Short mmCIF file of C-alpha atoms in Angstrom, two decimals:
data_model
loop_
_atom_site.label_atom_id
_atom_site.label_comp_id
_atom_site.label_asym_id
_atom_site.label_seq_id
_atom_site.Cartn_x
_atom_site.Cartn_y
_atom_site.Cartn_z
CA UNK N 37 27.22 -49.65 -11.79
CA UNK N 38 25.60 -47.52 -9.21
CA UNK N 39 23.46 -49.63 -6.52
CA UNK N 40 19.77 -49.76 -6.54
CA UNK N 41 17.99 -47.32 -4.17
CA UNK N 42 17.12 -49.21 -1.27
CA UNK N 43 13.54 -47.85 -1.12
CA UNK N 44 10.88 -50.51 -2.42
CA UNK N 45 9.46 -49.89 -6.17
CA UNK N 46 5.60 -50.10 -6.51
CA UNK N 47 5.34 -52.94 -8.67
CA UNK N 48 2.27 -54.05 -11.31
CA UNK N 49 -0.23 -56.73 -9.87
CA UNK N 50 -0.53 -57.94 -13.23
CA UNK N 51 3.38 -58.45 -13.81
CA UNK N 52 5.98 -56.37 -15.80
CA UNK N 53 5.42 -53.27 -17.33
CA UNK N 54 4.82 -53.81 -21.12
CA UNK N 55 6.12 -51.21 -23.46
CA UNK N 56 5.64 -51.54 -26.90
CA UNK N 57 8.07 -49.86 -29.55
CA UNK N 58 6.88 -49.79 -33.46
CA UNK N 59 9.34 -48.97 -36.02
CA UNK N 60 8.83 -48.75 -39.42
CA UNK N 61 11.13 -47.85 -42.16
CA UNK N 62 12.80 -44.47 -42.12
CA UNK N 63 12.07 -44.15 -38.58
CA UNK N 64 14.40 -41.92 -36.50
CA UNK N 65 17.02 -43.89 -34.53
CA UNK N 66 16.84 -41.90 -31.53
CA UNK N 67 13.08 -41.77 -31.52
CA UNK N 68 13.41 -45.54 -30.76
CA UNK N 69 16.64 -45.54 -29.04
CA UNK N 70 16.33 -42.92 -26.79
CA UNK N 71 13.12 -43.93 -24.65
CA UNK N 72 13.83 -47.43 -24.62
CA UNK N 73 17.21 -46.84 -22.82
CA UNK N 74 15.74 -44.48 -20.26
CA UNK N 75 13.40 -48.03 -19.41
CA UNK N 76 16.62 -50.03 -19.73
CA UNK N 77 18.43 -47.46 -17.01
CA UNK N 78 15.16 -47.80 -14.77
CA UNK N 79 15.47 -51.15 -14.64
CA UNK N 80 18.93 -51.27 -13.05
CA UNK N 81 17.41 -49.13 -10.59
CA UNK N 82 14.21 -51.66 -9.66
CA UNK N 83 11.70 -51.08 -12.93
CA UNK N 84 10.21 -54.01 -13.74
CA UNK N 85 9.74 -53.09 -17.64
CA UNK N 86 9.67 -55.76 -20.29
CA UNK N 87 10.40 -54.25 -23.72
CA UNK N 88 9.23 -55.21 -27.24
CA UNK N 89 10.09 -53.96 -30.47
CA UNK N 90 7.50 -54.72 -33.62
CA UNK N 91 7.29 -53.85 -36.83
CA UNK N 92 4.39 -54.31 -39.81
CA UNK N 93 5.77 -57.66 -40.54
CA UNK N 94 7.84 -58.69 -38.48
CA UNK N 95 10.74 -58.41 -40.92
CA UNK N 96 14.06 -56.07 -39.84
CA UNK N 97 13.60 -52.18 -41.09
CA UNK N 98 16.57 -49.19 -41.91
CA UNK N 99 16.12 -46.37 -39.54
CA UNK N 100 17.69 -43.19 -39.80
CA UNK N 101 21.53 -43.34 -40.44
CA UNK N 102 21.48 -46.85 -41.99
CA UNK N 103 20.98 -48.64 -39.05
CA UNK N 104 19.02 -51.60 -39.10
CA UNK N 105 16.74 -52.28 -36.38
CA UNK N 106 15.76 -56.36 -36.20
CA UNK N 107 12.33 -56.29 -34.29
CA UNK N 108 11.03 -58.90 -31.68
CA UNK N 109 7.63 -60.08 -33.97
CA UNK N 110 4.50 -58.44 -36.08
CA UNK N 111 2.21 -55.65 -34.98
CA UNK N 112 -0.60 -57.95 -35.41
CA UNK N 113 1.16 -61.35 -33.86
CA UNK N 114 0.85 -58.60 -30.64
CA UNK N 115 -1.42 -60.34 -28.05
CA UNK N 116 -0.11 -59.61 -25.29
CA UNK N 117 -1.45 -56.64 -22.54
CA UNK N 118 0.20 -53.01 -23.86
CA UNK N 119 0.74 -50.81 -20.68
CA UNK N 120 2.67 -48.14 -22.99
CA UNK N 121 2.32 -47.89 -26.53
CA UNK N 122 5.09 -46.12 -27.99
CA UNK N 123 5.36 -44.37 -31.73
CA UNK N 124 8.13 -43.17 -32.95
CA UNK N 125 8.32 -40.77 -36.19
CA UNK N 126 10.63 -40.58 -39.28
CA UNK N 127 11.26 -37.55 -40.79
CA UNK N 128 9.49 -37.18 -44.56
CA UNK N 129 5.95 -38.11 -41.89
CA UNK N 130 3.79 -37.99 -44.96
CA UNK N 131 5.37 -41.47 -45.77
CA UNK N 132 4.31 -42.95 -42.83
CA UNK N 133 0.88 -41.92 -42.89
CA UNK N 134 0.42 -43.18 -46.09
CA UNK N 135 1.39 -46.41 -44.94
CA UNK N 136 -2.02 -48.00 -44.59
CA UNK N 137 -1.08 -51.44 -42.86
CA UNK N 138 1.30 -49.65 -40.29
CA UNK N 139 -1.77 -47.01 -39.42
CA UNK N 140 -4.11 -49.67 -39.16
CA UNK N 141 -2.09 -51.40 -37.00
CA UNK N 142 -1.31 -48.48 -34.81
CA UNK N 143 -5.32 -47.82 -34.72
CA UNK N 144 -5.79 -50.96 -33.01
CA UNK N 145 -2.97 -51.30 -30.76
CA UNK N 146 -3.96 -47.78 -29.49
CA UNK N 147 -7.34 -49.12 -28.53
CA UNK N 148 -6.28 -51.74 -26.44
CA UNK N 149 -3.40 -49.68 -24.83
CA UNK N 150 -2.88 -48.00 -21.37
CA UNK N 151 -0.65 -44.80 -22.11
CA UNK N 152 -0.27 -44.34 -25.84
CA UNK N 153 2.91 -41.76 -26.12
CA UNK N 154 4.37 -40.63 -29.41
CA UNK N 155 7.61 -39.27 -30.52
CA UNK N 156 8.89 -36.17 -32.75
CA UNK N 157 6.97 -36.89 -35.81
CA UNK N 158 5.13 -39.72 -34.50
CA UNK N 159 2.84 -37.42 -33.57
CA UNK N 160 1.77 -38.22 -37.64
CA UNK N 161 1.25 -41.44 -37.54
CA UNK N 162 -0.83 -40.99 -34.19
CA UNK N 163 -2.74 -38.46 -35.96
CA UNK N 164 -3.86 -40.59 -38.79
CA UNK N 165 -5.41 -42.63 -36.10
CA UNK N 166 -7.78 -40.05 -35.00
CA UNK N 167 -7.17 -40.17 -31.13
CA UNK N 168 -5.74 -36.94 -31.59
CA UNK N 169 -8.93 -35.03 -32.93
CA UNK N 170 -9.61 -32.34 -30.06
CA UNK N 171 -6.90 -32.72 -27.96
CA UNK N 172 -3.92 -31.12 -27.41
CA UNK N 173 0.02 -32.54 -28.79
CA UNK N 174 3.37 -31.76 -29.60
CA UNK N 175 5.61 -32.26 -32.17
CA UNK N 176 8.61 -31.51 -33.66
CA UNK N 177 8.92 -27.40 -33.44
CA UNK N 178 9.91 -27.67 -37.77
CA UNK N 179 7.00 -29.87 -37.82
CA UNK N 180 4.41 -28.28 -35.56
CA UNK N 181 3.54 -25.83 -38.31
CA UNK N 182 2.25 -29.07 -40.41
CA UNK N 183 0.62 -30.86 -37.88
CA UNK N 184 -1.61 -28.24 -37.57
CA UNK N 185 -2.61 -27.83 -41.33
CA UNK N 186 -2.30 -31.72 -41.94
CA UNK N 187 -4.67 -32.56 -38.45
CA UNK N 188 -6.48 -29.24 -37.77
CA UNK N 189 -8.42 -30.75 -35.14
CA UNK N 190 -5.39 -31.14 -32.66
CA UNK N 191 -4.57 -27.97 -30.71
CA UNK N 192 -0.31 -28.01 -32.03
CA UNK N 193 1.67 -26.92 -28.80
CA UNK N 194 4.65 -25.75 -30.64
CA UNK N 195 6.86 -24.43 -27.66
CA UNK N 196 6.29 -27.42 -25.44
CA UNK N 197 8.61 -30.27 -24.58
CA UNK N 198 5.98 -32.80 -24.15
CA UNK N 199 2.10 -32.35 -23.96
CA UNK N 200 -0.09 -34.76 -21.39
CA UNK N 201 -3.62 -35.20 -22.43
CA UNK N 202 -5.17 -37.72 -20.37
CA UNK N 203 -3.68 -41.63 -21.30
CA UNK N 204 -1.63 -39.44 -24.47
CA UNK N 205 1.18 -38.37 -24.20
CA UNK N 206 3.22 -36.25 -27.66
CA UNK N 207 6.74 -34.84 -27.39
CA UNK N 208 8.39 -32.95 -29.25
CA UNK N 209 11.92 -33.52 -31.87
CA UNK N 210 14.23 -36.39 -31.19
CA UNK N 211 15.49 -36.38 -28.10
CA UNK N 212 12.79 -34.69 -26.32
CA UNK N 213 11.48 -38.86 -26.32
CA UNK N 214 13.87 -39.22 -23.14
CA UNK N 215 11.93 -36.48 -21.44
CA UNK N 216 8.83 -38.07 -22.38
CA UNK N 217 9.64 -41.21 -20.81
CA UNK N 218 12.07 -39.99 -17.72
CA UNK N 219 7.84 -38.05 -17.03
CA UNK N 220 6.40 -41.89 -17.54
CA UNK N 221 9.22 -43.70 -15.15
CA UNK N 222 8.38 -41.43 -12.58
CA UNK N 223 4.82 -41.68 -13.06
CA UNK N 224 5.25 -44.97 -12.74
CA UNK N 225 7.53 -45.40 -9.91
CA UNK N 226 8.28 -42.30 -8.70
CA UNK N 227 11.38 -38.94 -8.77
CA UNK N 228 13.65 -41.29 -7.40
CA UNK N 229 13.87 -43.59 -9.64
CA UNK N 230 13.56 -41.45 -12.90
CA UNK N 231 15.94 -39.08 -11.15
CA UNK N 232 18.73 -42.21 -10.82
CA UNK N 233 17.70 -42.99 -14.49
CA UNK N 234 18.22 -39.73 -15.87
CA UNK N 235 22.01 -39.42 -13.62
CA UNK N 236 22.46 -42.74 -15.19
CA UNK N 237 22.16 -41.72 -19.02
CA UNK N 238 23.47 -38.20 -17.95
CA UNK N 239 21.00 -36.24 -19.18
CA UNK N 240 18.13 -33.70 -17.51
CA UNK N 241 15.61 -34.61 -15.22
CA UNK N 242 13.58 -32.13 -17.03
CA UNK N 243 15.38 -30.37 -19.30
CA UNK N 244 14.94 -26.05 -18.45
CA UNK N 245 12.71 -24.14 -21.12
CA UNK N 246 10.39 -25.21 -23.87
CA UNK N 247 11.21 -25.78 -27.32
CA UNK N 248 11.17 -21.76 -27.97
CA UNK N 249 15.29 -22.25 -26.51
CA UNK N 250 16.13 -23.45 -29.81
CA UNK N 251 17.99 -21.11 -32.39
CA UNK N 252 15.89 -17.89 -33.77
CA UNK N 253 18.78 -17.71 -36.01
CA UNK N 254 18.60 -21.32 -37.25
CA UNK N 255 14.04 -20.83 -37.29
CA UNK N 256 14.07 -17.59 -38.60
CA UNK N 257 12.82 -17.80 -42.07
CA UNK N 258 15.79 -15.63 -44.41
CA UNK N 259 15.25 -14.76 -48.15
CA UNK N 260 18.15 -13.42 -50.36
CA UNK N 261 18.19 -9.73 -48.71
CA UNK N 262 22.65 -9.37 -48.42
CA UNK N 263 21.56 -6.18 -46.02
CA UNK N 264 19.21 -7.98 -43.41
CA UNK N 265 21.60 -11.37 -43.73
CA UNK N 266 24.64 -9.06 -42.75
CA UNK N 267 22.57 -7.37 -40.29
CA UNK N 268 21.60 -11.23 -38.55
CA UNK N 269 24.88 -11.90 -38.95
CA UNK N 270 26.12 -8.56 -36.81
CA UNK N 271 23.87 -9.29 -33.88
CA UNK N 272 24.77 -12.80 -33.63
CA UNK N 273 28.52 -12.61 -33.74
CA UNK N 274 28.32 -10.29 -30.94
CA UNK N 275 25.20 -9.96 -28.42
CA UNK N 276 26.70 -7.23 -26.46
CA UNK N 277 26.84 -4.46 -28.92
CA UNK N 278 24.84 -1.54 -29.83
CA UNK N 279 21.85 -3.44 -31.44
CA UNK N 280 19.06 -0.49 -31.04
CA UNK N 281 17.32 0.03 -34.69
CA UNK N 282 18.49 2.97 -35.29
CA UNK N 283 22.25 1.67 -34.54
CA UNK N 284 21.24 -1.45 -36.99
CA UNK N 285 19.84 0.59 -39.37
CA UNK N 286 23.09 3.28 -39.67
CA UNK N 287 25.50 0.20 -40.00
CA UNK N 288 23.25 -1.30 -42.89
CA UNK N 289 23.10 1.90 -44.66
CA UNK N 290 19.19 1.53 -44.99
CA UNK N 291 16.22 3.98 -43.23
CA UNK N 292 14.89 2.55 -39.85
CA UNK N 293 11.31 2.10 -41.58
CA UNK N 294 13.02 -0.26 -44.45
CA UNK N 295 14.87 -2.35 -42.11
CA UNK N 296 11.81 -2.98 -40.20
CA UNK N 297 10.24 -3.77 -43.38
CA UNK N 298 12.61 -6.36 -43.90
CA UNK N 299 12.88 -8.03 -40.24
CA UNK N 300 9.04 -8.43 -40.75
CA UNK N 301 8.89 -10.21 -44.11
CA UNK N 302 11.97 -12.11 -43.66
CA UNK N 303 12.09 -13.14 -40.18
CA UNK N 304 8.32 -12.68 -38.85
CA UNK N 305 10.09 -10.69 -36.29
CA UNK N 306 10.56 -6.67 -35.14
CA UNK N 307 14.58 -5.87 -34.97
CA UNK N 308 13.89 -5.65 -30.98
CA UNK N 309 12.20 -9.51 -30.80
CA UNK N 310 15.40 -10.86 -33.06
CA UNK N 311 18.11 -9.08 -30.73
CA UNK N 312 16.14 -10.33 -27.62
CA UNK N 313 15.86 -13.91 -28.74
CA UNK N 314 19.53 -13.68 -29.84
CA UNK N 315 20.32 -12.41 -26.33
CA UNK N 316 18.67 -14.91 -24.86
CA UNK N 317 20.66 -17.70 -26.60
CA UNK N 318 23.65 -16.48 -25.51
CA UNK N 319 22.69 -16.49 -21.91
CA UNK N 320 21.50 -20.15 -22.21
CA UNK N 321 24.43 -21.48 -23.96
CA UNK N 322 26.46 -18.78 -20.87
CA UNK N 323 24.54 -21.12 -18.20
CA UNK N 324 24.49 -24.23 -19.65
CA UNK N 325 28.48 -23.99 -20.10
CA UNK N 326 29.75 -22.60 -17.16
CA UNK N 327 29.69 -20.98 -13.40
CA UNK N 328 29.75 -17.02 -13.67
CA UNK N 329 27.77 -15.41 -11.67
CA UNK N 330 24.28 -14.14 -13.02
CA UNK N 331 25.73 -10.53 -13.35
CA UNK N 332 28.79 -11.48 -15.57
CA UNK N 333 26.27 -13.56 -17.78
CA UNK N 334 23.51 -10.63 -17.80
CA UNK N 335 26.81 -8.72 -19.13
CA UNK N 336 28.06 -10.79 -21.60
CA UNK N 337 24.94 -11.84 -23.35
CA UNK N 338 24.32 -8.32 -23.87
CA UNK N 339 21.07 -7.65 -21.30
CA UNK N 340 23.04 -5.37 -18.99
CA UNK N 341 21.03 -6.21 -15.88
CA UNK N 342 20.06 -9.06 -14.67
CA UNK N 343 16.85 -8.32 -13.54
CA UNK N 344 16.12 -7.25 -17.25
CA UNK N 345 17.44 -11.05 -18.18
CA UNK N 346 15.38 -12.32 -15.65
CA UNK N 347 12.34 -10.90 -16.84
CA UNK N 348 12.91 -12.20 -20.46
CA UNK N 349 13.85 -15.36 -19.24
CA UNK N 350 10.72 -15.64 -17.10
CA UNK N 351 8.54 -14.04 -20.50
CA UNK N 352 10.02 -16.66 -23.53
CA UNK N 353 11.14 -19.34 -21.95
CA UNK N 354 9.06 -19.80 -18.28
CA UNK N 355 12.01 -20.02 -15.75
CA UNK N 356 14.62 -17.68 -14.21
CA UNK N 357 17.93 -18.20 -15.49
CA UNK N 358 18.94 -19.77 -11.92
CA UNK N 359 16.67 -22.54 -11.98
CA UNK N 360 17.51 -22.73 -15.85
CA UNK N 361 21.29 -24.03 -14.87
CA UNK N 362 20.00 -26.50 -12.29
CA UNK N 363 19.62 -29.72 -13.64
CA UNK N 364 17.97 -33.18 -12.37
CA UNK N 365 14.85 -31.70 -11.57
CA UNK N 366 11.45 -33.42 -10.81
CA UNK N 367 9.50 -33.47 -14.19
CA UNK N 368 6.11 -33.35 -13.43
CA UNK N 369 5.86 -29.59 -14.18
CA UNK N 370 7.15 -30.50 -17.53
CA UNK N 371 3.98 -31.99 -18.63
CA UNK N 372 1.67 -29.13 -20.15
CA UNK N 373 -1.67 -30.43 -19.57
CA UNK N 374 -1.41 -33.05 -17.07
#
């Protein structure tokens, strides 16, 4: 076990740090799982956080996986002071909204909460509340598109990691929860701490990009079309090639003007925006993986420069591709809207 740092930790006048945890049925393990160990890690560095679990009843629930999760008491036998509330979200979200006694519950542990956070499709459940109506939250990036339709008072933040609106705090799928709380631990008690934390669980500080680094091939939305699904398949098994429309077109037998048909109704996409986002995935996974030097990346990943890398890291994701390989960094930037 790595010591304590030796500087002092602010500590509450009013005694631990209470965090809250509901789960529910279905929930997603790491939803609840994730967070709570980034508070367990803080506290072998000098947190002072006291961590509950509750569900509706009291009674043990099945999370994701088959795990059962065996929680401390009831949402309503809650009477003690909440300084986080934290909501977790299962995956088919429309059952947990239409859970009546767990929303109701949620509605009024919210109100007497300090920082009310929820995670991945918790952002649901939070929703059903109201609290959400006319500000701004994250979710999920399969999910955002719902959120939006479902809640259409809540500006959806698709791309970011987590979204800070005042005491609320949404972030987006799964493991984006341990971001959300490594930005509360340091909020609380400062880099230092969330920084030993995060080197603890041996994960990012703040992890590099928004959600917009996850697969275009994996988001794209693909119909039955063998020539465009070949044509995916071409640029993705090899970056570096010759991926110009004209070039894509010629190998898949088709006019320029009918592939672009087809990149637009299939993938929502020009042939140039799907090359460039495949590109770009190959220069993450490039500087997530390894040590070559920005030029051998640029190179392999198919950009050619890297100043013309550079400039679509900068454009898609927010970062140059240097500071996208550091890890441990602060994550107060990571916060839109804070």
């Amino acid at each position: 076990m790595n010591a304590a740092p030796s500087h002092q930790v602010p500590h509450s006048s009013h005694g631990p740090h209470q965090v809250l945890m509901v789960v529910f049925d279905g929930v997603q393990i790491l939803d609840v799982t994730g967070p709570l160990e980034v508070y367990a890690a803080a506290n072998e560095y000098g947190g002072d956080y006291r961590i509950t679990t509750a569900s509706v009843d009291g009674k043990p629930v099945t999370a994701t996986a088959g795990v059962h999760l065996v929680p401390d008491l009831a949402l309503n036998d809650v009477d003690f002071r909440i300084d986080t509330l934290m909501i977790p979200g299962r995956p088919d979200w429309w059952a947990a909204v239409s859970d009546t006694p767990l929303i109701e519950a949620i509605t009024r542990l919210v109100s007497g909460s300090g920082t009310v956070a929820s995670i991945c499709a918790g952002a649901f459940p939070l929703a059903a509340t109201g609290v959400l109506d006319g500000r701004r939250a994250a979710t999920h990036w399969r999910l955002a598109a719902d959120l939006a339709a479902h809640y259409p008072g809540i500006e959806v933040d698709s791309d970011a990691i987590f979204v800070r609106d005042e005491r609320y705090l949404t972030s987006a799928g799964i493991t984006a929860g341990i971001d959300l709380a490594l930005s509360l631990v340091e909020a609380d008690l400062g880099a230092d701490i969330a920084r030993a934390a995060a080197k603890h669980l041996v994960v990012f500080m703040a992890r590099p990009g928004g959600q917009s680094q996850f697969s275009v091939r994996q988001s794209a939305k693909y119909g039955t079309d063998s020539v465009l699904r070949t044509v995916l398949d071409a640029v993705t098994a090899d970056p570096r090639a010759d991926h110009s429309l004209a070039a894509l077109a010629r190998r898949a037998g088709v006019s320029e003007r009918h592939l672009t048909r087809l990149f637009r109704a299939e993938t929502g996409m020009t042939a140039a925006q799907f090359v460039e986002r495949i590109r770009l995935e190959a220069a993450q996974a490039l500087l997530e993986s390894g040590s070559d030097p920005l030029d051998s990346v640029a190179r392999a990943s198919g950009f050619g420069s890297v100043e013309t890398m550079r400039r679509t890291f900068q454009r898609i994701l927010g970062v140059a591709p240097g500071a996208y390989r550091d890890r441990f960094r602060t994550t107060r930037h990571r916060a839109t809207g804070s």
